[in-house]
GROMACS .gro file of C-alpha atoms in nm:
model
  436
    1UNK     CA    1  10.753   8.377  12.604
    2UNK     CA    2  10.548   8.125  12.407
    3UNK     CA    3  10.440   8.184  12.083
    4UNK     CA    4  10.477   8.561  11.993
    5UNK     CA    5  10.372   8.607  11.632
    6UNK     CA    6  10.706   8.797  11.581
    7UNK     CA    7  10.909   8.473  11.659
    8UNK     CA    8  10.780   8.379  11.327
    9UNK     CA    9  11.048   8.595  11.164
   10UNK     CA   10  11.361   8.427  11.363
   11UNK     CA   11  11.500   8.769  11.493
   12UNK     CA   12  11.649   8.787  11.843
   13UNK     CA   13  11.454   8.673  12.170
   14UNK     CA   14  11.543   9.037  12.290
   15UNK     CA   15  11.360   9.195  12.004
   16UNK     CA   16  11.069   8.985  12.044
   17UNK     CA   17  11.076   9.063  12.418
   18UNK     CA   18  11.097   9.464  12.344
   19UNK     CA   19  10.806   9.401  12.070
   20UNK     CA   20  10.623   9.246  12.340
   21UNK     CA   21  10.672   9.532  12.595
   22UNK     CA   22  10.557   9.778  12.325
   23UNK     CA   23  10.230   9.603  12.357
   24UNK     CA   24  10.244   9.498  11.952
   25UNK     CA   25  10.048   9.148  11.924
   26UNK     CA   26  10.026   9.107  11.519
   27UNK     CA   27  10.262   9.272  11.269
   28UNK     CA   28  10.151   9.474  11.025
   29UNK     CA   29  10.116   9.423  10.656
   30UNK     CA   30  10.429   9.630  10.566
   31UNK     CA   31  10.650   9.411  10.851
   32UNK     CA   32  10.530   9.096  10.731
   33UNK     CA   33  10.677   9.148  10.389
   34UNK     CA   34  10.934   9.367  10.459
   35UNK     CA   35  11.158   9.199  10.735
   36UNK     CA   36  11.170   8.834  10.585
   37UNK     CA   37  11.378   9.040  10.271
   38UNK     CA   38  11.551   9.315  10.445
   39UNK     CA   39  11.695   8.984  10.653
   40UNK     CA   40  11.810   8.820  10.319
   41UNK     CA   41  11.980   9.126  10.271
   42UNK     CA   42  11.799   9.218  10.003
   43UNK     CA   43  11.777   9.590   9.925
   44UNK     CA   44  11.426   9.742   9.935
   45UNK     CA   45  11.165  10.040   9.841
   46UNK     CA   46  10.917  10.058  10.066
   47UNK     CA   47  10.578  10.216   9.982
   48UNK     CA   48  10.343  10.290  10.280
   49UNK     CA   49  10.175  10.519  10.447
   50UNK     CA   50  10.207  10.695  10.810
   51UNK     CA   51  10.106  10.447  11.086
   52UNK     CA   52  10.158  10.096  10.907
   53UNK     CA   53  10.473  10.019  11.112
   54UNK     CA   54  10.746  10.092  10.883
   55UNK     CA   55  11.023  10.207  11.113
   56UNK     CA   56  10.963   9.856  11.334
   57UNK     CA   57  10.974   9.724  10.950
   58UNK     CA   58  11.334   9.800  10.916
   59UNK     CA   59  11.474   9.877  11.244
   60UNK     CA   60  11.420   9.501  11.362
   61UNK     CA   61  11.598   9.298  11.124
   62UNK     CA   62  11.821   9.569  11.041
   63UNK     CA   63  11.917   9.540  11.416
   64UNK     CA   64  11.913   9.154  11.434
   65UNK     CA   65  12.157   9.185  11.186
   66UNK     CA   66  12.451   9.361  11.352
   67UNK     CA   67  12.704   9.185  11.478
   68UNK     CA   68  12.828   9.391  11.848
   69UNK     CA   69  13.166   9.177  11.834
   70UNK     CA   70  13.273   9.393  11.543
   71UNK     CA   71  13.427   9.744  11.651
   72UNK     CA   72  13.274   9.902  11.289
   73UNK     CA   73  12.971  10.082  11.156
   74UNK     CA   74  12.720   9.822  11.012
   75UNK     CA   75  12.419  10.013  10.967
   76UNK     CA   76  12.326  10.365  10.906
   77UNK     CA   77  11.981  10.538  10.879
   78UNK     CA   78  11.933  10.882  10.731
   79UNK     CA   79  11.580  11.062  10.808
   80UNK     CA   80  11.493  11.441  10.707
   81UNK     CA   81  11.441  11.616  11.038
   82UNK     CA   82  11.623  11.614  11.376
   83UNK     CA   83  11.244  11.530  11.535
   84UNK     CA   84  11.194  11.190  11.334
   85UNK     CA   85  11.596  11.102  11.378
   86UNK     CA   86  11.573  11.138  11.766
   87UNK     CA   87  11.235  10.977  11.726
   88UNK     CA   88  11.410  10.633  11.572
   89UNK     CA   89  11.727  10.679  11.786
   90UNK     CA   90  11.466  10.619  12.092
   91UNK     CA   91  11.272  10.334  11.904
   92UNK     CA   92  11.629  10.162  11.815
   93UNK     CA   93  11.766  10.184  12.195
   94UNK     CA   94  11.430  10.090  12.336
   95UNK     CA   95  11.471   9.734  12.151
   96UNK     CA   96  11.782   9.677  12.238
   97UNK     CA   97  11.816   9.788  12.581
   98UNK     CA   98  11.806   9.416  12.745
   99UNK     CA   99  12.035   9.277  12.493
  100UNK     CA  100  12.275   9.043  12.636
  101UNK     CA  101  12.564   9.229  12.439
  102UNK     CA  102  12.641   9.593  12.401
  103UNK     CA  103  12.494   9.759  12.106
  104UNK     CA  104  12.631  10.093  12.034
  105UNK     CA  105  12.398  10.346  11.894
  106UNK     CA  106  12.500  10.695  11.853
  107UNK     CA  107  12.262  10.978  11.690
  108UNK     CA  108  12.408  11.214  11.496
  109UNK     CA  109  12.187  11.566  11.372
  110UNK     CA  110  12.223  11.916  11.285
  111UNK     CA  111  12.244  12.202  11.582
  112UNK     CA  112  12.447  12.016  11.795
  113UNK     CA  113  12.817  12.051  11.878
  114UNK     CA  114  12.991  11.928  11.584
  115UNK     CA  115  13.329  11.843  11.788
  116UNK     CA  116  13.121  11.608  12.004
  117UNK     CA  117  13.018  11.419  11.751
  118UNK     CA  118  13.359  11.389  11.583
  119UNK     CA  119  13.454  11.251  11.880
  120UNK     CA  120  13.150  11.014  11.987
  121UNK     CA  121  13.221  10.870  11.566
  122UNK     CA  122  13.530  10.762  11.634
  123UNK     CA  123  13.428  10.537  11.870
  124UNK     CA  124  13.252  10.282  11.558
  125UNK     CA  125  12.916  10.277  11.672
  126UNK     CA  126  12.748  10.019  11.522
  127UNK     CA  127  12.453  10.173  11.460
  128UNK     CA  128  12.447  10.567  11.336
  129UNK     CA  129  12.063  10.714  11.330
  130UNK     CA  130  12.131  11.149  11.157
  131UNK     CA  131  12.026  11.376  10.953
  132UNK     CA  132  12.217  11.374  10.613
  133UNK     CA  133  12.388  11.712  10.620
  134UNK     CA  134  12.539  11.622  10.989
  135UNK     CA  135  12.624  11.238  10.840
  136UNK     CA  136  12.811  11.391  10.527
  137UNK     CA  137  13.025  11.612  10.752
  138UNK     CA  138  13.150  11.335  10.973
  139UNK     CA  139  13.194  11.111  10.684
  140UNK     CA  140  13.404  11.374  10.489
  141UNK     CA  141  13.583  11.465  10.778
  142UNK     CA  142  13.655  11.113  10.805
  143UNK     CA  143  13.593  11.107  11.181
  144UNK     CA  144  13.278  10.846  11.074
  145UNK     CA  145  13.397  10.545  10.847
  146UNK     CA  146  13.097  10.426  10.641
  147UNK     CA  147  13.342  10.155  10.371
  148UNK     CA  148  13.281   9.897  10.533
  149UNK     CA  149  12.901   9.960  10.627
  150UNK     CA  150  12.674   9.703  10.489
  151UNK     CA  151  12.297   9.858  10.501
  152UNK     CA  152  12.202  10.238  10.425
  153UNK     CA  153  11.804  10.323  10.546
  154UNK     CA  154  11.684  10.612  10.358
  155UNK     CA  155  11.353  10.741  10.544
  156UNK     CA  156  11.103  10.910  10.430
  157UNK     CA  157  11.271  10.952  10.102
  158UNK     CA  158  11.038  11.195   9.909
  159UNK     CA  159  11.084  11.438  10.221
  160UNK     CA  160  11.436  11.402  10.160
  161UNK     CA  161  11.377  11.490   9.814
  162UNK     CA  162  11.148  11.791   9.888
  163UNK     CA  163  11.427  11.910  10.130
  164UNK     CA  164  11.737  11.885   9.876
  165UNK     CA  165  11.926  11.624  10.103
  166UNK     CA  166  11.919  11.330   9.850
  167UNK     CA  167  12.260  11.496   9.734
  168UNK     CA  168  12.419  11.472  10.069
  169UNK     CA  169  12.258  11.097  10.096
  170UNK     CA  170  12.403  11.039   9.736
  171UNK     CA  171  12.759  11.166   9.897
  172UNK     CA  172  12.750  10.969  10.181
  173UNK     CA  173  12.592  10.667   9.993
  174UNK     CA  174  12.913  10.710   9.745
  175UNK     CA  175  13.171  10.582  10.029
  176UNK     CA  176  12.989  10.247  10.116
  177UNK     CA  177  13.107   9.891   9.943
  178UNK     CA  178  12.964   9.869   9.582
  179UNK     CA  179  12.759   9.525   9.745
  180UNK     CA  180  12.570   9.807   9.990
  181UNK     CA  181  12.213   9.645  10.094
  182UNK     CA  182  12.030  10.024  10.051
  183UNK     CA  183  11.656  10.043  10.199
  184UNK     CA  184  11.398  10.327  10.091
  185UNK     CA  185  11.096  10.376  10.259
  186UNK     CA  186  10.897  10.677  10.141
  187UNK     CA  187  10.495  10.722  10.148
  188UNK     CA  188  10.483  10.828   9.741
  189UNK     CA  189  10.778  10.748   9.495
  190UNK     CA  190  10.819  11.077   9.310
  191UNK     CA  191  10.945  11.023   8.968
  192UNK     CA  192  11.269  11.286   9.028
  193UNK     CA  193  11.353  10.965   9.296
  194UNK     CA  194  11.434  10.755   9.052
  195UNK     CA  195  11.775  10.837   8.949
  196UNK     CA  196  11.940  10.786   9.305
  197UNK     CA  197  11.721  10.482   9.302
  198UNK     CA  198  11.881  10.332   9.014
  199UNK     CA  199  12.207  10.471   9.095
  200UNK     CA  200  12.222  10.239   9.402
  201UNK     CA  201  11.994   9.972   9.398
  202UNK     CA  202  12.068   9.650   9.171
  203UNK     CA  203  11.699   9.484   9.115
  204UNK     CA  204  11.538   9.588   9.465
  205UNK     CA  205  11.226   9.487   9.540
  206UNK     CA  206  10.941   9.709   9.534
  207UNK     CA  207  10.683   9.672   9.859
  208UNK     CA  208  10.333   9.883   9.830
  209UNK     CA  209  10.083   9.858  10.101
  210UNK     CA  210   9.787   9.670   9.986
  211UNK     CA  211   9.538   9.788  10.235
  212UNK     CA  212   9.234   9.927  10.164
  213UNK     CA  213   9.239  10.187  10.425
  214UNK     CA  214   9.472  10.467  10.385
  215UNK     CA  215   9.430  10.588  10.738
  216UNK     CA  216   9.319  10.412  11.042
  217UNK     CA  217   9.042  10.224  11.083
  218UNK     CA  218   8.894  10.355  11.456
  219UNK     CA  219   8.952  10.761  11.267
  220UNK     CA  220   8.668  10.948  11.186
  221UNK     CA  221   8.669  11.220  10.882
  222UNK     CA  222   8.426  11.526  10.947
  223UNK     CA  223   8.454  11.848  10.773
  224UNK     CA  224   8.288  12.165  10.845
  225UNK     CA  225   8.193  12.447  10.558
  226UNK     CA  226   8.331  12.764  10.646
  227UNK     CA  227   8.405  13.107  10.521
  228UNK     CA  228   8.701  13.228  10.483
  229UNK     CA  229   8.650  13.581  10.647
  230UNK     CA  230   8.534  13.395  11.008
  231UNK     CA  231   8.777  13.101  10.926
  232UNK     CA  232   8.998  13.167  11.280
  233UNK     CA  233   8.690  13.233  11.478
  234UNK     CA  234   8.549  12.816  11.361
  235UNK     CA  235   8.878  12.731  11.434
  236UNK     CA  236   8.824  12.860  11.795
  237UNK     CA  237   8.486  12.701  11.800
  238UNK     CA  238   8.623  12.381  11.686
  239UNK     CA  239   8.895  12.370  11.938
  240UNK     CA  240   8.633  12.427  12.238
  241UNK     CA  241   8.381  12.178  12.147
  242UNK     CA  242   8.544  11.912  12.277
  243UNK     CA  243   8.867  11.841  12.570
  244UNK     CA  244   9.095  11.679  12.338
  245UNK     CA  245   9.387  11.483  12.507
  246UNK     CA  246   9.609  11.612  12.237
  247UNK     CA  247   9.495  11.831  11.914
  248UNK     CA  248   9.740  11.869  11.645
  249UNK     CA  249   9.647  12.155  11.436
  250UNK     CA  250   9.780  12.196  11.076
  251UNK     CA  251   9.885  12.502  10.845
  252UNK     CA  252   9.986  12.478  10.509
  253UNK     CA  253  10.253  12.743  10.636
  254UNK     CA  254  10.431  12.894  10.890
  255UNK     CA  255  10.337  13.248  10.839
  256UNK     CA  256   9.987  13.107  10.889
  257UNK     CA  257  10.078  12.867  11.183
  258UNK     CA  258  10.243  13.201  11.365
  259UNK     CA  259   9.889  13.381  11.324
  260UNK     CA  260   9.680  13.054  11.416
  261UNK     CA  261   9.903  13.051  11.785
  262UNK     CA  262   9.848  13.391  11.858
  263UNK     CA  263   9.495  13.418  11.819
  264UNK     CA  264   9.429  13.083  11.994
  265UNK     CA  265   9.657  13.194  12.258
  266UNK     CA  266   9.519  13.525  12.333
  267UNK     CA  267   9.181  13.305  12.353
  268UNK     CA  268   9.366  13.131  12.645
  269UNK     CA  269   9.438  12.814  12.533
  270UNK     CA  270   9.745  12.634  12.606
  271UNK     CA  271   9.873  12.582  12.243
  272UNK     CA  272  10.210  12.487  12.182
  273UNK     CA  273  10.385  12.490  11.783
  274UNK     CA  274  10.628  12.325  11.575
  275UNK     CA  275  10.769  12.457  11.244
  276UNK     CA  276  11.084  12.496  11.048
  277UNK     CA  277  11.137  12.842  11.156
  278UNK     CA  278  11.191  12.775  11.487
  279UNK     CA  279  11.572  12.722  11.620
  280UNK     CA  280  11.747  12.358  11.686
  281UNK     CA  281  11.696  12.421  12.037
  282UNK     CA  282  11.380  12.612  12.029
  283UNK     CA  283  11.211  12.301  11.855
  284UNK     CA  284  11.403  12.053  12.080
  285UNK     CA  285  11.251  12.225  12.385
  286UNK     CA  286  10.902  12.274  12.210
  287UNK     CA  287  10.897  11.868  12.148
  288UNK     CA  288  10.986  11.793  12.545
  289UNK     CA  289  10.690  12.002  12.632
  290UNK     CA  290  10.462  11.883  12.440
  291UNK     CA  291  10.551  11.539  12.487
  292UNK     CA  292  10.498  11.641  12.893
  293UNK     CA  293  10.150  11.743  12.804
  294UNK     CA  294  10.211  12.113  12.938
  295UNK     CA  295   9.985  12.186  12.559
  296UNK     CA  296   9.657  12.090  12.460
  297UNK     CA  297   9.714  12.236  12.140
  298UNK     CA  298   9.965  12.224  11.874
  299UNK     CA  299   9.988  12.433  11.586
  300UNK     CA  300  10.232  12.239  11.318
  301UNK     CA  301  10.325  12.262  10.940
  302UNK     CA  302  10.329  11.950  10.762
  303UNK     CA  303  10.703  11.840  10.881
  304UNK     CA  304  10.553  11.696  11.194
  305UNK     CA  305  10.281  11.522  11.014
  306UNK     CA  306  10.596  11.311  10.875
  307UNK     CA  307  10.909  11.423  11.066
  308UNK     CA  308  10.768  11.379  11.438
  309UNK     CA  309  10.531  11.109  11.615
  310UNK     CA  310  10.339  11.329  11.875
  311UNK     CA  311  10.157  10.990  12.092
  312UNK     CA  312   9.858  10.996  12.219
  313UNK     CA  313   9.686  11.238  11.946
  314UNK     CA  314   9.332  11.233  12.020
  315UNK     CA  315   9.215  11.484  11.735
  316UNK     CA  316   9.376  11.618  11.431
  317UNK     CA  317   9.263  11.992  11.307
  318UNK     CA  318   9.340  12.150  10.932
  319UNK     CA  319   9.271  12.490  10.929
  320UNK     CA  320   9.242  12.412  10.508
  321UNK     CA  321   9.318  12.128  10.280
  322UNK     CA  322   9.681  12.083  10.184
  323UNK     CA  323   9.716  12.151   9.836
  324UNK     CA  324   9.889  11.816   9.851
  325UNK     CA  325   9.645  11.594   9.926
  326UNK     CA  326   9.862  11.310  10.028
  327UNK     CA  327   9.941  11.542  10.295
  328UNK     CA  328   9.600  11.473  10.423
  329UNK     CA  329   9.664  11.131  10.465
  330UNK     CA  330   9.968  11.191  10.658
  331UNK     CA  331   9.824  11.470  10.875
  332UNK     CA  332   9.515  11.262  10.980
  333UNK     CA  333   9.706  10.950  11.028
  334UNK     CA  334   9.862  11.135  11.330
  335UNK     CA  335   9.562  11.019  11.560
  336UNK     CA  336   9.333  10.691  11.574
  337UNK     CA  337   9.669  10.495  11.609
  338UNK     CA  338   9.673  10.160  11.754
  339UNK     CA  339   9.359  10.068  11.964
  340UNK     CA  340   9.305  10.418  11.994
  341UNK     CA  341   9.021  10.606  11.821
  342UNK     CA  342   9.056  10.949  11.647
  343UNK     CA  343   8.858  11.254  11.481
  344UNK     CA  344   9.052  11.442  11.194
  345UNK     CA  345   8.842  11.744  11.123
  346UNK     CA  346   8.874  11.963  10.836
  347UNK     CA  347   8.758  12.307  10.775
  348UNK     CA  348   8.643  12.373  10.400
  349UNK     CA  349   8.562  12.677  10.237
  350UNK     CA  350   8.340  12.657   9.918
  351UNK     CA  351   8.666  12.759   9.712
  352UNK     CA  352   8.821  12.462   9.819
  353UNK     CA  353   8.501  12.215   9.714
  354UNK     CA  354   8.730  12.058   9.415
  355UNK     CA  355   9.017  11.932   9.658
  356UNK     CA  356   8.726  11.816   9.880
  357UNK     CA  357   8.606  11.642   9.539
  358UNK     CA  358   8.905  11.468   9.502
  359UNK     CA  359   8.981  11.380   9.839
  360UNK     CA  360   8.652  11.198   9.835
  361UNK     CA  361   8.727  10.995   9.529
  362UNK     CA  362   9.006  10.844   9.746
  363UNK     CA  363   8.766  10.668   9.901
  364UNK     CA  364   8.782  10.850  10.262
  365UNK     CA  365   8.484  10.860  10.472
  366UNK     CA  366   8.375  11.212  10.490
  367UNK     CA  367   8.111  11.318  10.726
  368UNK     CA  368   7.949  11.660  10.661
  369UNK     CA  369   7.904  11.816  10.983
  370UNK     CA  370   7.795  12.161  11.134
  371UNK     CA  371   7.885  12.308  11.489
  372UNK     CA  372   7.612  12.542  11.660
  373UNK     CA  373   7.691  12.686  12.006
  374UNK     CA  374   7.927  12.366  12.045
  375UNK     CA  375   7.680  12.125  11.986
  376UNK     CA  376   7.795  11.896  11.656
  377UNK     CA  377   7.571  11.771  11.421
  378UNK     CA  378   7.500  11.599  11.108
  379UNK     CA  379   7.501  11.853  10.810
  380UNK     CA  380   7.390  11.811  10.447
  381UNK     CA  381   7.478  11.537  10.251
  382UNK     CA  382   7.722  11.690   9.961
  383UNK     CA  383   7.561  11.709   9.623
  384UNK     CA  384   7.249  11.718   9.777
  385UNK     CA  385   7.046  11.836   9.463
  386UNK     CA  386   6.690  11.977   9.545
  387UNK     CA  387   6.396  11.902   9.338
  388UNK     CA  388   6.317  12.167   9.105
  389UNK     CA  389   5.929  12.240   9.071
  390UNK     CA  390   5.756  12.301   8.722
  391UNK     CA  391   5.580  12.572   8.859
  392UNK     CA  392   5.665  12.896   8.775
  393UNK     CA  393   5.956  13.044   9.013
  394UNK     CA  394   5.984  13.428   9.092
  395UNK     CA  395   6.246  13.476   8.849
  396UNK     CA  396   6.145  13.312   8.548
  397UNK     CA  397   5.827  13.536   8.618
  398UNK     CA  398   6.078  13.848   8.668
  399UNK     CA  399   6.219  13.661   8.326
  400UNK     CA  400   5.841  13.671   8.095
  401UNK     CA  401   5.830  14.070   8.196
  402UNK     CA  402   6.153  14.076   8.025
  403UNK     CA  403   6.056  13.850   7.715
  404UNK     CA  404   5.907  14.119   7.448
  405UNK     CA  405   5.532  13.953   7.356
  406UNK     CA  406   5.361  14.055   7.045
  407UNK     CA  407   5.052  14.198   7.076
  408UNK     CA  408   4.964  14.037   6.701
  409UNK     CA  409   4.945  13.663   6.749
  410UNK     CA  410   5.077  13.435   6.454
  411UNK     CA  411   5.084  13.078   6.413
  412UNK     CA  412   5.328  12.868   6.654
  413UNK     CA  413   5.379  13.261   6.848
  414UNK     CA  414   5.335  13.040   7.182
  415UNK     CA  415   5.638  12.774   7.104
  416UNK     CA  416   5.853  13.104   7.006
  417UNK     CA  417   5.764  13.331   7.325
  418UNK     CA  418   5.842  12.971   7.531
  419UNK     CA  419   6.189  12.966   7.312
  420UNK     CA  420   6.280  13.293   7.429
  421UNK     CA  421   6.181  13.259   7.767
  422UNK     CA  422   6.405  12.961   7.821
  423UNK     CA  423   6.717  13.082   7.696
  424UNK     CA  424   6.678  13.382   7.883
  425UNK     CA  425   6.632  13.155   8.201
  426UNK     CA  426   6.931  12.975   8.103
  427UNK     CA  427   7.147  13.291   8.105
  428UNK     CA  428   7.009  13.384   8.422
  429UNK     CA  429   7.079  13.046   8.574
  430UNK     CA  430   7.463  13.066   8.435
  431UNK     CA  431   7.476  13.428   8.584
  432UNK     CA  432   7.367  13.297   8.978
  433UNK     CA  433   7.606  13.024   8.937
  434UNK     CA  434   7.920  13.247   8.853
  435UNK     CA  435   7.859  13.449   9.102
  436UNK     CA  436   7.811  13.195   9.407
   0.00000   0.00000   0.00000
């Protein structure tokens, strides 16, 4: 291979190769300043957002690292969900399958037979890709030896945080070598973070992405004003105006994603779902289908907008605005990956209009649409003020009827009748507006 832009970063020809097979031509921002220091063994906090390439950003020098000569465990990588774990256990094998040496990689997550992975522990894989509850058994157990590890990945750490597993990170952490190269990567650094942040990390350095764009550039943002009371019937519409390779839909919770997948489903659609609720094996099986296509439809809370990578996303669907709206972020960065395109389209009710407000001072590209018998089109601008006319309106002339008017007429009588007149119009104008 001649001149791969990933050669620039003087990791192992079979990395590049495996880069090259994934079809990536340029890194991204996040892997251009990330894997020079991660390969200094410098430890780092990582700041981006979904899509810019961060699990390529650690896993490659992180990998290029480990030696396969040594019988021990060199790296391990916690992650909050059994999806996103099995997702970077298949991203880590997958680059180094056509390694000239033997790189062990064992994943380790909750619902599965404990006693099997006692025993698969033992054997010092060199790489160990869980879930933190499942890594601090094994590690307390002492059936996984972490002292002589010498690089702890903590993804998606604010998830962890949300979650309550930075304790069982903080346990595990708490058995590596005091020199412990310790990597965070996280889409927001919640201030309750920083105390396991200082706890571990001596003088890290701190990576934010700079880009402008805080989802992809081929994605399109539409939204479409609703009311609540028919919200489930749009949704329906929505999901039939177009043949969408894949549509993620997303809930703000699972009692809601449960009554979103029966009502599409008893519309006939082939909707699949994936939510905390459902069993280890339940949501194992869920993922294999839907990865086989056998949906059109998925209904999802917000752990798969950051705990799973569905491929291949062609449209993204809230049913409302997360009250989070970095959630948004995450949700629609779920499609118009790559050289793909995308649509994220949002249903807004006019109760929602201030999170709509503020997801627009982010800088996101809203389009104001409307659907009519399936046919989209553009809607009205937001804001869109119309001009008020001088003349009298209906109800300031409902308004004068009201206005007592002296039958004797005084000096300046006209500029107090006018006074009156207007104040009453102003109370009437305050009135309409609290009740739309």
């Amino acid at each position: 291979m001649k001149n791969h832009p990933f050669q620039s970063f003087s990791i192992k020809p079979f990395l590049v190769d495996a880069i090259d097979k994934k079809g990536f031509q340029q890194p991204t921002e996040i892997q251009q300043r990330v894997i020079p220091m991660i390969k200094k063994g410098r430890s780092v906090i990582g700041q981006s957002k979904t899509g810019s390439g961060k699990s390529h950003a650690f896993l490659l020098p992180v990998v290029d690292k480990v030696d396969p000569s040594r019988a021990e465990t060199q790296v391990v990588i916690a992650a909050p969900t059994r999806e996103l774990a099995t997702q970077l256990y298949q991203v880590t094998r997958e680059l180094v399958a056509d390694a000239d040496e033997t790189y062990k990689v064992k994943r380790f997550v909750g619902g599965t037979d404990k006693a099997r992975d006692i025993e698969a522990s033992k054997d010092a894989p060199h790489i160990v890709i869980g879930t933190p509850g499942r890594l601090r058994d094994l590690v307390k157990e002492q059936a996984l030896s972490v002292h002589k590890t010498e690089i702890l990945i903590v993804d998606e750490a604010d998830i962890m945080l949300d979650m309550g597993f930075i304790e069982e990170v903080d346990q595990i952490a708490s058995r590596m070598p005091e020199n412990l190269q310790m990597c965070v990567f996280s889409a927001t650094i919640p201030e309750k973070l920083q105390p396991f942040l200082q706890k571990y990390m001596e003088d890290p350095r701190y990576v934010q992405q700079t880009e402008v764009n805080t989802t992809p550039s081929k994605l399109v943002h539409w939204v479409l004003p609703v009311r609540s009371s028919d919200r489930l019937e749009r949704l329906y519409d929505v999901c039939t105006s177009f043949q969408p390779y894949l549509a993620i839909i997303f809930t703000n919770t699972k009692k809601r994603a449960e009554e979103v997948h029966r009502f599409l489903t008893e519309k006939g659609l082939r909707v699949g779902q994936m939510h905390g609720d459902l069993a280890p094996r339940e949501r194992a099986r869920m993922l294999k289908r839907i990865q086989s296509l056998e949906f059109q439809y998925v209904v999802a809370t917000d752990l798969a907008s950051r705990g799973i990578d569905l491929e291949g996303a062609s449209h993204v669907i809230n049913d409302a605005l997360p009250k989070d709206l970095d959630f948004y972020v995450h949700r629609a960065g779920r499609t118009g990956r790559a050289q793909y395109e995308g649509v994220a389209i949002t249903l807004v009710s006019p109760d929602e209009e201030n999170q709509l407000d503020a997801l627009e001072s982010r800088g996101l590209p809203i389009q104001m649409k409307e659907l009519k018998k399936g046919v989209w089109k553009d809607g009205k601008p937001r804001h869109q003020r119309t001009t008020r006319k001088m003349t009298a309106s209906s109800d300031e002339k409902q308004v004068r009827q009201k206005v007592y008017k002296s039958k004797k007429v005084k000096p300046g009588y006209k500029k107090k009748y006018q006074r009156k007149v207007d104040e009453k119009m102003k109370q009437h104008r305050r009135k309409q507006q609290r009740q739309k």
